[in-house]
Tab-separated table of C-alpha atoms in Angstrom:
chain	number	residue	atom	x	y	z
A	1	UNK	CA	16.614	-0.132	20.050
A	2	UNK	CA	17.080	3.448	21.352
A	3	UNK	CA	14.821	5.275	23.781
A	4	UNK	CA	11.851	7.083	22.350
A	5	UNK	CA	12.245	10.811	21.679
A	6	UNK	CA	9.158	12.970	22.281
A	7	UNK	CA	8.438	15.832	19.881
A	8	UNK	CA	5.741	18.491	19.674
A	9	UNK	CA	5.464	20.788	16.637
A	10	UNK	CA	6.182	23.515	15.732
A	11	UNK	CA	9.768	22.280	15.444
A	12	UNK	CA	12.860	24.472	15.421
A	13	UNK	CA	16.138	23.913	13.549
A	14	UNK	CA	17.603	22.731	16.864
A	15	UNK	CA	14.802	20.186	17.336
A	16	UNK	CA	15.463	18.536	13.989
A	17	UNK	CA	19.255	18.831	14.092
A	18	UNK	CA	19.465	16.483	17.063
A	19	UNK	CA	17.531	13.725	15.274
A	20	UNK	CA	19.524	10.861	13.784
A	21	UNK	CA	18.382	8.104	11.423
A	22	UNK	CA	16.927	5.163	13.317
A	23	UNK	CA	15.660	7.352	16.177
A	24	UNK	CA	12.230	6.309	17.375
A	25	UNK	CA	10.065	9.374	17.848
A	26	UNK	CA	6.595	9.920	19.288
A	27	UNK	CA	4.815	13.056	18.149
A	28	UNK	CA	2.207	14.743	20.311
A	29	UNK	CA	0.308	17.840	19.227
A	30	UNK	CA	-0.931	19.127	15.872
A	31	UNK	CA	0.158	17.770	12.485
A	32	UNK	CA	-1.364	18.354	9.029
A	33	UNK	CA	-2.319	15.842	6.358
A	34	UNK	CA	-1.552	16.288	2.693
A	35	UNK	CA	-1.036	13.979	-0.282
A	36	UNK	CA	-0.911	14.204	-4.071
A	37	UNK	CA	-3.678	16.677	-4.961
A	38	UNK	CA	-3.181	18.888	-1.886
A	39	UNK	CA	0.562	19.131	-2.547
A	40	UNK	CA	-0.084	20.267	-6.099
A	41	UNK	CA	-2.321	23.051	-4.784
A	42	UNK	CA	0.059	24.125	-1.996
A	43	UNK	CA	2.938	24.445	-4.431
A	44	UNK	CA	0.788	26.431	-6.881
A	45	UNK	CA	-0.047	28.864	-4.049
A	46	UNK	CA	3.628	29.178	-3.074
A	47	UNK	CA	4.623	29.873	-6.688
A	48	UNK	CA	1.928	32.556	-6.936
A	49	UNK	CA	3.090	33.925	-3.562
A	50	UNK	CA	-0.396	33.485	-2.119
A	51	UNK	CA	-1.305	32.576	1.460
A	52	UNK	CA	-1.405	28.872	2.353
A	53	UNK	CA	-4.363	27.323	4.224
A	54	UNK	CA	-2.072	26.889	7.246
A	55	UNK	CA	1.253	28.296	8.409
A	56	UNK	CA	3.846	25.752	7.262
A	57	UNK	CA	6.695	27.046	9.384
A	58	UNK	CA	7.917	24.457	11.862
A	59	UNK	CA	5.123	22.051	10.965
A	60	UNK	CA	4.919	18.375	10.018
A	61	UNK	CA	2.902	17.082	7.055
A	62	UNK	CA	1.641	13.515	7.240
A	63	UNK	CA	1.169	11.865	3.835
A	64	UNK	CA	-2.160	10.197	4.488
A	65	UNK	CA	-5.652	9.928	3.079
A	66	UNK	CA	-7.603	8.437	5.984
A	67	UNK	CA	-10.593	6.200	5.469
A	68	UNK	CA	-13.876	7.859	6.533
A	69	UNK	CA	-14.570	8.154	10.251
A	70	UNK	CA	-17.195	5.691	11.487
A	71	UNK	CA	-19.620	7.171	14.051
A	72	UNK	CA	-17.937	8.027	17.337
A	73	UNK	CA	-14.405	8.070	15.920
A	74	UNK	CA	-12.277	11.024	14.788
A	75	UNK	CA	-10.935	9.113	11.800
A	76	UNK	CA	-10.978	5.667	10.173
A	77	UNK	CA	-7.744	3.832	9.321
A	78	UNK	CA	-4.886	6.297	8.863
A	79	UNK	CA	-1.521	4.860	7.846
A	80	UNK	CA	1.022	6.539	5.549
A	81	UNK	CA	0.950	6.611	1.761
A	82	UNK	CA	4.065	6.217	-0.435
A	83	UNK	CA	6.131	9.397	-0.288
A	84	UNK	CA	7.960	9.553	-3.635
A	85	UNK	CA	4.847	10.941	-5.293
A	86	UNK	CA	5.264	14.081	-3.170
A	87	UNK	CA	8.954	14.431	-4.163
A	88	UNK	CA	8.319	16.938	-6.973
A	89	UNK	CA	6.613	19.260	-4.465
A	90	UNK	CA	8.455	18.668	-1.179
A	91	UNK	CA	11.600	20.804	-1.746
A	92	UNK	CA	9.554	23.995	-2.186
A	93	UNK	CA	7.561	23.275	0.977
A	94	UNK	CA	10.768	22.578	2.921
A	95	UNK	CA	12.222	25.846	1.661
A	96	UNK	CA	9.049	27.569	2.900
A	97	UNK	CA	9.641	26.279	6.424
A	98	UNK	CA	8.226	22.751	6.622
A	99	UNK	CA	10.266	20.838	9.220
A	100	UNK	CA	8.959	17.297	9.000
A	101	UNK	CA	7.271	14.834	6.679
A	102	UNK	CA	5.737	11.487	7.610
A	103	UNK	CA	5.233	8.810	4.984
A	104	UNK	CA	6.682	5.543	3.772
A	105	UNK	CA	9.233	4.763	1.107
A	106	UNK	CA	12.401	6.400	-0.182
A	107	UNK	CA	12.811	10.076	-1.101
A	108	UNK	CA	14.568	11.584	-4.106
A	109	UNK	CA	18.026	13.108	-4.080
A	110	UNK	CA	16.407	16.581	-4.430
A	111	UNK	CA	14.269	16.123	-1.311
A	112	UNK	CA	17.220	14.825	0.714
A	113	UNK	CA	19.305	17.825	-0.401
A	114	UNK	CA	16.509	20.225	0.575
A	115	UNK	CA	16.301	18.579	4.013
A	116	UNK	CA	20.036	19.173	4.464
A	117	UNK	CA	19.960	22.750	3.235
A	118	UNK	CA	16.862	23.970	5.095
A	119	UNK	CA	16.969	21.630	8.130
A	120	UNK	CA	14.083	19.206	7.897
A	121	UNK	CA	13.593	15.498	8.567
A	122	UNK	CA	11.632	12.652	7.037
A	123	UNK	CA	9.909	10.131	9.256
A	124	UNK	CA	8.470	6.742	8.332
A	125	UNK	CA	5.305	5.379	9.860
A	126	UNK	CA	4.293	1.740	9.363
A	127	UNK	CA	2.591	1.335	5.997
A	128	UNK	CA	-0.493	-0.836	6.242
A	129	UNK	CA	-0.967	-0.432	9.994
A	130	UNK	CA	-3.748	2.100	9.549
A	131	UNK	CA	-6.049	0.673	12.197
A	132	UNK	CA	-3.288	0.738	14.814
A	133	UNK	CA	-2.040	4.207	13.925
A	134	UNK	CA	-5.525	5.710	14.079
A	135	UNK	CA	-5.412	5.060	17.818
A	136	UNK	CA	-2.881	7.893	18.190
A	137	UNK	CA	-5.165	10.360	16.384
A	138	UNK	CA	-7.547	12.044	18.804
A	139	UNK	CA	-9.137	14.674	16.584
A	140	UNK	CA	-9.350	15.356	12.841
A	141	UNK	CA	-10.735	18.428	11.146
A	142	UNK	CA	-10.768	19.281	7.434
A	143	UNK	CA	-9.220	22.746	7.082
A	144	UNK	CA	-8.856	23.003	3.293
A	145	UNK	CA	-10.028	21.470	0.009
A	146	UNK	CA	-12.990	19.396	1.317
A	147	UNK	CA	-13.860	18.657	-2.307
A	148	UNK	CA	-10.755	16.453	-2.506
A	149	UNK	CA	-12.380	13.922	-0.151
A	150	UNK	CA	-9.648	11.666	1.255
A	151	UNK	CA	-7.069	14.084	-0.161
A	152	UNK	CA	-8.369	17.146	1.738
A	153	UNK	CA	-5.965	18.846	4.159
A	154	UNK	CA	-6.788	17.860	7.731
A	155	UNK	CA	-5.554	19.206	11.025
A	156	UNK	CA	-4.874	16.209	13.259
A	157	UNK	CA	-4.386	16.185	16.987
A	158	UNK	CA	-2.137	13.266	17.808
A	159	UNK	CA	-0.822	11.732	21.011
A	160	UNK	CA	2.369	9.660	21.004
A	161	UNK	CA	2.156	9.107	17.245
A	162	UNK	CA	4.986	6.598	16.538
A	163	UNK	CA	7.492	7.218	13.728
A	164	UNK	CA	11.131	6.473	12.873
A	165	UNK	CA	13.659	8.976	11.481
A	166	UNK	CA	14.596	7.844	7.967
A	167	UNK	CA	16.385	10.943	6.610
A	168	UNK	CA	18.119	13.384	8.942
A	169	UNK	CA	19.581	16.847	8.312
A	170	UNK	CA	22.970	15.307	7.538
A	171	UNK	CA	21.723	13.489	4.461
A	172	UNK	CA	21.738	10.005	6.005
A	173	UNK	CA	19.219	7.438	4.794
A	174	UNK	CA	17.952	4.645	7.049
A	175	UNK	CA	16.591	2.644	4.104
A	176	UNK	CA	20.046	2.460	2.538
A	177	UNK	CA	21.797	1.721	5.828
A	178	UNK	CA	19.248	-0.870	6.976
A	179	UNK	CA	19.300	-2.806	3.717
A	180	UNK	CA	23.112	-2.744	3.615
A	181	UNK	CA	23.174	-4.423	7.026
A	182	UNK	CA	20.972	-7.348	5.978
A	183	UNK	CA	21.781	-7.778	2.287
A	184	UNK	CA	23.372	-11.082	1.275
A	185	UNK	CA	23.883	-9.924	-2.284
A	186	UNK	CA	27.460	-9.168	-3.303
A	187	UNK	CA	27.834	-5.614	-4.599
A	188	UNK	CA	28.086	-5.686	-8.403
B	1	UNK	CA	-31.152	-22.415	-16.813
B	2	UNK	CA	-30.827	-21.216	-13.231
B	3	UNK	CA	-31.958	-17.660	-12.549
B	4	UNK	CA	-30.115	-15.463	-10.062
B	5	UNK	CA	-31.447	-12.026	-9.241
B	6	UNK	CA	-28.874	-9.244	-9.609
B	7	UNK	CA	-29.704	-8.030	-6.104
B	8	UNK	CA	-28.103	-11.177	-4.674
B	9	UNK	CA	-24.875	-10.351	-6.470
B	10	UNK	CA	-25.022	-6.760	-5.212
B	11	UNK	CA	-25.563	-7.938	-1.642
B	12	UNK	CA	-22.711	-10.456	-1.858
B	13	UNK	CA	-20.253	-7.949	-3.344
B	14	UNK	CA	-21.177	-5.398	-0.677
B	15	UNK	CA	-20.458	-7.868	2.137
B	16	UNK	CA	-17.234	-9.095	0.520
B	17	UNK	CA	-15.902	-5.526	0.110
B	18	UNK	CA	-16.385	-4.859	3.811
B	19	UNK	CA	-15.138	-8.228	5.032
B	20	UNK	CA	-12.063	-8.209	2.795
B	21	UNK	CA	-11.023	-4.795	4.055
B	22	UNK	CA	-11.517	-5.507	7.754
B	23	UNK	CA	-10.688	-9.199	8.192
B	24	UNK	CA	-7.161	-10.144	7.185
B	25	UNK	CA	-7.088	-13.768	5.996
B	26	UNK	CA	-5.894	-16.473	8.401
B	27	UNK	CA	-3.290	-17.531	5.841
B	28	UNK	CA	-1.766	-14.035	5.800
B	29	UNK	CA	-1.728	-13.854	9.601
B	30	UNK	CA	-0.013	-17.216	9.741
B	31	UNK	CA	2.588	-16.033	7.231
B	32	UNK	CA	3.230	-12.874	9.281
B	33	UNK	CA	3.721	-14.996	12.403
B	34	UNK	CA	6.147	-17.241	10.537
B	35	UNK	CA	7.981	-14.104	9.353
B	36	UNK	CA	8.229	-12.949	12.965
B	37	UNK	CA	9.996	-16.228	13.802
B	38	UNK	CA	12.453	-15.764	10.961
B	39	UNK	CA	13.145	-12.043	11.222
B	40	UNK	CA	16.505	-11.096	12.758
B	41	UNK	CA	16.209	-7.311	12.696
B	42	UNK	CA	14.778	-5.921	15.995
B	43	UNK	CA	13.064	-3.134	14.068
B	44	UNK	CA	11.696	-5.657	11.597
B	45	UNK	CA	10.332	-7.802	14.409
B	46	UNK	CA	8.724	-4.759	16.018
B	47	UNK	CA	7.024	-3.921	12.705
B	48	UNK	CA	5.743	-7.482	12.205
B	49	UNK	CA	4.327	-7.525	15.740
B	50	UNK	CA	2.531	-4.258	15.020
B	51	UNK	CA	1.116	-5.582	11.742
B	52	UNK	CA	-0.325	-8.595	13.576
B	53	UNK	CA	-1.773	-6.293	16.251
B	54	UNK	CA	-3.143	-4.011	13.527
B	55	UNK	CA	-5.043	-6.914	11.943
B	56	UNK	CA	-6.531	-7.775	15.338
B	57	UNK	CA	-7.669	-4.193	15.965
B	58	UNK	CA	-9.209	-3.945	12.491
B	59	UNK	CA	-11.206	-7.140	12.961
B	60	UNK	CA	-12.368	-6.374	16.497
B	61	UNK	CA	-13.271	-2.746	15.865
B	62	UNK	CA	-14.572	-3.169	12.298
B	63	UNK	CA	-12.265	-0.627	10.749
B	64	UNK	CA	-10.126	-1.159	7.652
B	65	UNK	CA	-6.742	-2.885	8.001
B	66	UNK	CA	-5.296	-0.142	5.807
B	67	UNK	CA	-6.717	3.281	4.910
B	68	UNK	CA	-6.123	2.432	1.260
B	69	UNK	CA	-9.140	0.216	0.841
B	70	UNK	CA	-8.161	-0.203	-2.744
B	71	UNK	CA	-9.522	-0.560	-6.213
B	72	UNK	CA	-12.353	-3.094	-6.035
B	73	UNK	CA	-11.096	-5.897	-8.270
B	74	UNK	CA	-13.796	-8.513	-8.738
B	75	UNK	CA	-13.265	-11.950	-10.262
B	76	UNK	CA	-16.423	-13.697	-11.418
B	77	UNK	CA	-16.655	-17.351	-12.345
B	78	UNK	CA	-20.014	-17.398	-14.055
B	79	UNK	CA	-21.653	-20.756	-14.691
B	80	UNK	CA	-22.829	-20.980	-18.301
B	81	UNK	CA	-26.222	-22.231	-17.107
B	82	UNK	CA	-26.885	-19.094	-15.070
B	83	UNK	CA	-29.175	-16.298	-16.173
B	84	UNK	CA	-28.862	-13.056	-14.214
B	85	UNK	CA	-32.153	-11.202	-13.918
B	86	UNK	CA	-33.138	-7.707	-12.840
B	87	UNK	CA	-29.970	-5.843	-13.836
B	88	UNK	CA	-26.693	-6.301	-15.700
B	89	UNK	CA	-23.860	-8.182	-14.021
B	90	UNK	CA	-21.618	-5.108	-14.228
B	91	UNK	CA	-24.210	-2.850	-12.645
B	92	UNK	CA	-24.972	-5.399	-9.925
B	93	UNK	CA	-21.283	-5.523	-9.018
B	94	UNK	CA	-20.807	-1.749	-9.123
B	95	UNK	CA	-23.856	-1.266	-6.917
B	96	UNK	CA	-22.367	-3.744	-4.431
B	97	UNK	CA	-19.105	-1.791	-4.395
B	98	UNK	CA	-21.006	1.485	-3.965
B	99	UNK	CA	-22.955	0.115	-0.987
B	100	UNK	CA	-20.037	-1.725	0.609
B	101	UNK	CA	-17.686	1.260	0.469
B	102	UNK	CA	-20.397	3.566	1.889
B	103	UNK	CA	-21.702	1.310	4.656
B	104	UNK	CA	-18.256	0.032	5.626
B	105	UNK	CA	-16.746	3.539	5.857
B	106	UNK	CA	-14.160	2.442	3.306
B	107	UNK	CA	-12.100	5.024	1.467
B	108	UNK	CA	-13.171	6.066	-2.013
B	109	UNK	CA	-9.939	6.059	-3.979
B	110	UNK	CA	-10.984	6.099	-7.636
B	111	UNK	CA	-10.559	9.243	-9.723
B	112	UNK	CA	-10.433	10.649	-13.264
B	113	UNK	CA	-6.927	10.111	-14.633
B	114	UNK	CA	-6.540	13.712	-15.892
B	115	UNK	CA	-8.582	15.906	-13.538
B	116	UNK	CA	-8.083	13.579	-10.533
B	117	UNK	CA	-11.748	14.216	-9.662
B	118	UNK	CA	-12.877	11.436	-7.309
B	119	UNK	CA	-15.798	9.350	-8.595
B	120	UNK	CA	-17.098	9.515	-5.023
B	121	UNK	CA	-18.243	5.913	-4.586
B	122	UNK	CA	-15.173	3.822	-5.461
B	123	UNK	CA	-16.705	2.686	-8.748
B	124	UNK	CA	-16.165	1.526	-11.368
B	125	UNK	CA	-14.917	-1.852	-10.197
B	126	UNK	CA	-12.428	-3.784	-12.331
B	127	UNK	CA	-14.310	-6.954	-13.257
B	128	UNK	CA	-12.812	-10.136	-14.718
B	129	UNK	CA	-15.413	-12.643	-15.879
B	130	UNK	CA	-14.704	-16.244	-16.732
B	131	UNK	CA	-17.481	-18.436	-18.103
B	132	UNK	CA	-17.306	-21.888	-16.525
B	133	UNK	CA	-19.467	-25.025	-16.737
B	134	UNK	CA	-22.364	-25.367	-14.290
B	135	UNK	CA	-25.028	-23.196	-12.705
B	136	UNK	CA	-23.118	-21.510	-9.911
B	137	UNK	CA	-21.598	-18.034	-9.601
B	138	UNK	CA	-18.354	-17.565	-7.703
B	139	UNK	CA	-17.448	-14.031	-6.697
B	140	UNK	CA	-13.997	-13.041	-5.434
B	141	UNK	CA	-13.483	-9.481	-4.238
B	142	UNK	CA	-9.834	-8.459	-4.019
B	143	UNK	CA	-9.362	-4.800	-3.043
B	144	UNK	CA	-5.965	-3.680	-4.389
B	145	UNK	CA	-4.018	-0.822	-2.844
B	146	UNK	CA	-2.262	1.776	-4.981
B	147	UNK	CA	1.139	1.635	-3.301
B	148	UNK	CA	1.962	-1.935	-4.251
B	149	UNK	CA	0.129	-1.742	-7.589
B	150	UNK	CA	2.366	1.203	-8.563
B	151	UNK	CA	5.445	-1.020	-8.176
B	152	UNK	CA	4.096	-3.668	-10.580
B	153	UNK	CA	5.357	-4.061	-14.147
B	154	UNK	CA	4.845	-6.022	-17.377
B	155	UNK	CA	7.686	-6.753	-19.759
B	156	UNK	CA	8.114	-8.643	-23.018
B	157	UNK	CA	11.338	-10.618	-22.746
B	158	UNK	CA	12.957	-12.425	-25.672
B	159	UNK	CA	12.666	-16.212	-25.628
B	160	UNK	CA	16.473	-16.285	-25.272
B	161	UNK	CA	16.169	-14.680	-21.834
B	162	UNK	CA	14.757	-17.956	-20.482
B	163	UNK	CA	14.121	-18.796	-16.843
B	164	UNK	CA	17.204	-16.884	-15.701
B	165	UNK	CA	16.001	-13.766	-17.491
B	166	UNK	CA	12.603	-14.028	-15.826
B	167	UNK	CA	14.178	-14.465	-12.397
B	168	UNK	CA	16.415	-11.469	-12.969
B	169	UNK	CA	13.411	-9.313	-13.927
B	170	UNK	CA	11.392	-10.439	-10.899
B	171	UNK	CA	14.179	-9.957	-8.338
B	172	UNK	CA	15.185	-6.613	-9.834
B	173	UNK	CA	11.584	-5.412	-9.660
B	174	UNK	CA	11.412	-6.194	-5.941
B	175	UNK	CA	14.820	-4.586	-5.355
B	176	UNK	CA	13.896	-1.378	-7.157
B	177	UNK	CA	10.556	-1.227	-5.338
B	178	UNK	CA	12.449	-1.189	-2.033
B	179	UNK	CA	10.281	0.109	0.825
B	180	UNK	CA	7.523	1.516	-1.410
B	181	UNK	CA	5.057	-1.392	-1.704
B	182	UNK	CA	4.861	-2.010	2.088
B	183	UNK	CA	7.006	-5.108	2.531
B	184	UNK	CA	6.763	-7.892	3.497
B	185	UNK	CA	5.064	-8.375	0.154
B	186	UNK	CA	3.683	-11.220	-1.902
B	187	UNK	CA	5.177	-11.311	-5.377
B	188	UNK	CA	2.725	-12.421	-8.039
B	189	UNK	CA	4.372	-13.501	-11.292
B	190	UNK	CA	2.501	-14.103	-14.539
B	191	UNK	CA	4.434	-15.840	-17.283
B	192	UNK	CA	3.278	-16.424	-20.845
B	193	UNK	CA	0.052	-15.673	-22.666
B	194	UNK	CA	-0.069	-12.237	-24.267
B	195	UNK	CA	0.821	-8.789	-22.942
B	196	UNK	CA	-2.449	-8.349	-21.014
B	197	UNK	CA	-2.750	-12.023	-20.038
B	198	UNK	CA	0.611	-12.001	-18.278
B	199	UNK	CA	-0.654	-9.191	-16.042
B	200	UNK	CA	-3.910	-10.986	-15.348
B	201	UNK	CA	-2.056	-14.216	-14.506
B	202	UNK	CA	0.135	-12.298	-12.076
B	203	UNK	CA	-2.899	-10.799	-10.384
B	204	UNK	CA	-4.692	-14.158	-10.234
B	205	UNK	CA	-1.667	-15.775	-8.621
B	206	UNK	CA	-2.178	-13.441	-5.643
B	207	UNK	CA	-5.513	-15.120	-4.893
B	208	UNK	CA	-3.832	-18.415	-4.080
B	209	UNK	CA	-3.747	-19.328	-0.398
B	210	UNK	CA	-0.562	-18.080	1.196
B	211	UNK	CA	1.617	-20.969	2.313
B	212	UNK	CA	0.131	-23.346	-0.270
B	213	UNK	CA	2.374	-25.033	-2.797
B	214	UNK	CA	2.165	-24.516	-6.549
B	215	UNK	CA	0.597	-27.577	-8.191
B	216	UNK	CA	3.291	-27.586	-10.874
B	217	UNK	CA	6.478	-29.102	-9.342
B	218	UNK	CA	8.770	-27.033	-11.591
B	219	UNK	CA	7.043	-23.770	-10.639
B	220	UNK	CA	7.024	-24.845	-6.991
B	221	UNK	CA	10.804	-25.134	-7.130
B	222	UNK	CA	11.165	-21.754	-8.856
B	223	UNK	CA	8.885	-20.059	-6.313
B	224	UNK	CA	11.140	-21.234	-3.474
B	225	UNK	CA	14.332	-20.294	-5.321
B	226	UNK	CA	13.135	-16.807	-6.292
B	227	UNK	CA	11.800	-16.134	-2.791
B	228	UNK	CA	15.216	-16.915	-1.383
B	229	UNK	CA	16.877	-14.568	-3.878
B	230	UNK	CA	14.382	-11.834	-2.962
B	231	UNK	CA	14.880	-12.272	0.765
B	232	UNK	CA	18.661	-12.152	0.266
B	233	UNK	CA	18.187	-8.522	-0.825
B	234	UNK	CA	17.882	-7.531	2.853
B	235	UNK	CA	15.064	-5.028	2.247
B	236	UNK	CA	13.067	-6.399	5.186
B	237	UNK	CA	9.789	-5.281	6.785
B	238	UNK	CA	8.895	-1.756	5.608
B	239	UNK	CA	12.237	-1.629	3.786
B	240	UNK	CA	14.197	-0.753	6.931
B	241	UNK	CA	16.446	-3.797	6.571
B	242	UNK	CA	15.807	-7.387	7.522
B	243	UNK	CA	15.427	-11.004	6.518
B	244	UNK	CA	11.807	-11.034	5.377
B	245	UNK	CA	11.196	-8.879	2.308
B	246	UNK	CA	8.510	-11.125	0.827
B	247	UNK	CA	6.239	-13.731	2.325
B	248	UNK	CA	5.888	-15.707	-0.892
B	249	UNK	CA	6.350	-15.802	-4.644
B	250	UNK	CA	3.350	-17.087	-6.586
B	251	UNK	CA	3.686	-18.037	-10.252
B	252	UNK	CA	0.924	-18.594	-12.826
B	253	UNK	CA	1.965	-19.686	-16.275
B	254	UNK	CA	0.431	-20.473	-19.682
B	255	UNK	CA	1.801	-21.048	-23.171
B	256	UNK	CA	2.985	-18.030	-25.155
B	257	UNK	CA	3.711	-17.054	-28.778
B	258	UNK	CA	6.868	-18.516	-30.361
B	259	UNK	CA	8.259	-14.972	-30.640
B	260	UNK	CA	7.488	-13.866	-27.095
B	261	UNK	CA	8.132	-14.325	-23.408
B	262	UNK	CA	5.689	-12.028	-21.581
B	263	UNK	CA	6.342	-11.606	-17.850
B	264	UNK	CA	4.350	-9.597	-15.330
B	265	UNK	CA	5.130	-8.887	-11.700
B	266	UNK	CA	2.180	-7.820	-9.591
B	267	UNK	CA	3.334	-6.846	-6.139
B	268	UNK	CA	0.922	-7.270	-3.248
B	269	UNK	CA	1.474	-5.523	0.078
B	270	UNK	CA	1.171	-7.443	3.352
B	271	UNK	CA	-2.469	-6.329	3.563
B	272	UNK	CA	-3.308	-9.102	1.100
B	273	UNK	CA	-7.081	-8.922	0.965
B	274	UNK	CA	-9.513	-11.177	-0.850
B	275	UNK	CA	-12.775	-12.810	0.122
B	276	UNK	CA	-15.031	-15.060	-1.916
B	277	UNK	CA	-18.486	-16.573	-1.988
B	278	UNK	CA	-20.350	-19.016	-4.211
B	279	UNK	CA	-23.989	-18.372	-5.086
C-alpha cells in the first residue's frame, strides 16, 4: 500500500488534482458533518441564493450522524453513512465549491461528473468502525439545525482522520477497479 | 399462570439495547478473524483488522460499535402461561428502548416518514411476538442499521424459477448492493410463506449463530454454494475489492402457496448485533 498523504482543508484545486484512487489520506483540521436532512436544507438555501451556515469553498463534508457524546468525550461513535442518498444534492454543493466528501458506498454518474468538472474528490471511511474513527475526532460543535439531532451540521476538529480516495478528479472509481481485480465471475 | 411485572421486561430490554450495541458477539468476531485469514487484498485485510480493533474499543470504552445504533427490533417468545402485569407488553418494550437508548448514549434514528421529524427516543420498536408453550419469556433485541436494511428486498418469484432462480436473485442482490451495506455482510434469506413471512424469515435467519450449520442438510448445502457464488463477486471488505464479501448465508424456509415462491433477502452488515435473555 502507498504512503499516507496528509491533507488539511480548505483544499485547493491543486490539492485535489494530485489525489489518485487508492491513495490513503489522513485529514487534520476542520471538517463539517452533513447527511440527508441537512443536505436537503443546504441545497434549498443554494437554490434561493441565501447564505449557508458555513462557507463551503474548499471544505470537506463528512456524511455522518454521530451517536451522542458520553460525558468527557467530544462525540460518540462516528463512522460514515451510505453516500448515495446524498447524490441528488451533491452536484450543486460541488459546483458551489465543496472539494471533498467522506462517506461509504458508490456515487452516481452525476456526482462523478461534477467531481470531474469542478475538481472535487470522494473519500471512503470504514463503515461500521465508528468507535475507532471517533478517536480521530477531537472536538465537535453543532453549528446549524440542532433540531435535526443526529442530522445537525457539526464542525469537527479531526487529527489524522483516515480515509481512502475512491473517486478522483479524473473520473476513476476505486470500487469498480477493486472489484474487477478480485472478481471470479466471467463478464456476461 | 406465572405473573411477570412489566418493569422486568423494561429493565431487560434496556440492558439488551446497550449490550447489543457495544458488545459485538463472539461468533461475529470469530468470523471476522477467519475472514482475515482468507482475505487476499491488502486493503481488505487492513479493513478487517480495523473492524476487529473497533469491536475491542467499543467493548472496553462502552461506546457503540457503529454510530447507527439501529431500529430496535425485538423478538419475543412469550410463554402461553405467562401473564404480564403492570403495563402492556408493547409499552414495557418501548420504555426499555427509551431508557436503553438514553442511558447508553445510543443514537436516536427513528423519524416520521414524511416530515423526517425524529421521534427523539428511538421508539417505536418493531416487535415480533410468538406465543410458545410454557411460562417463560425470551427477549431478543436485534438493533438493525439503516445502511444494510436499505439494500434488502422481497420478491415473488414464479414456482418455475426454482432453486436456480432463488440463487440468482440472492447473488444479484448482493452484487447490486456493492459497497453500500458495509461488507463483509451476512446474507439472510427467507424462502416461502407469504409476502410478509418471507421477510420475517429472512430477518430471523440473521439471529442464528454465525458459523453454525443449518439443521436442514439441503439448506446447509445451498448456504455453502451461494456463499461461494457471492464471494466470487470480488466485492470484498467495504466493497474495495477482495475475497470476503459475505461471512455467511443463512436460509430459513417454510411451505408456500402453490402459486407462489416468495423470497426475501435481508442483508446484515458486519456489525451483526443481537443479545437475548430469558425471564
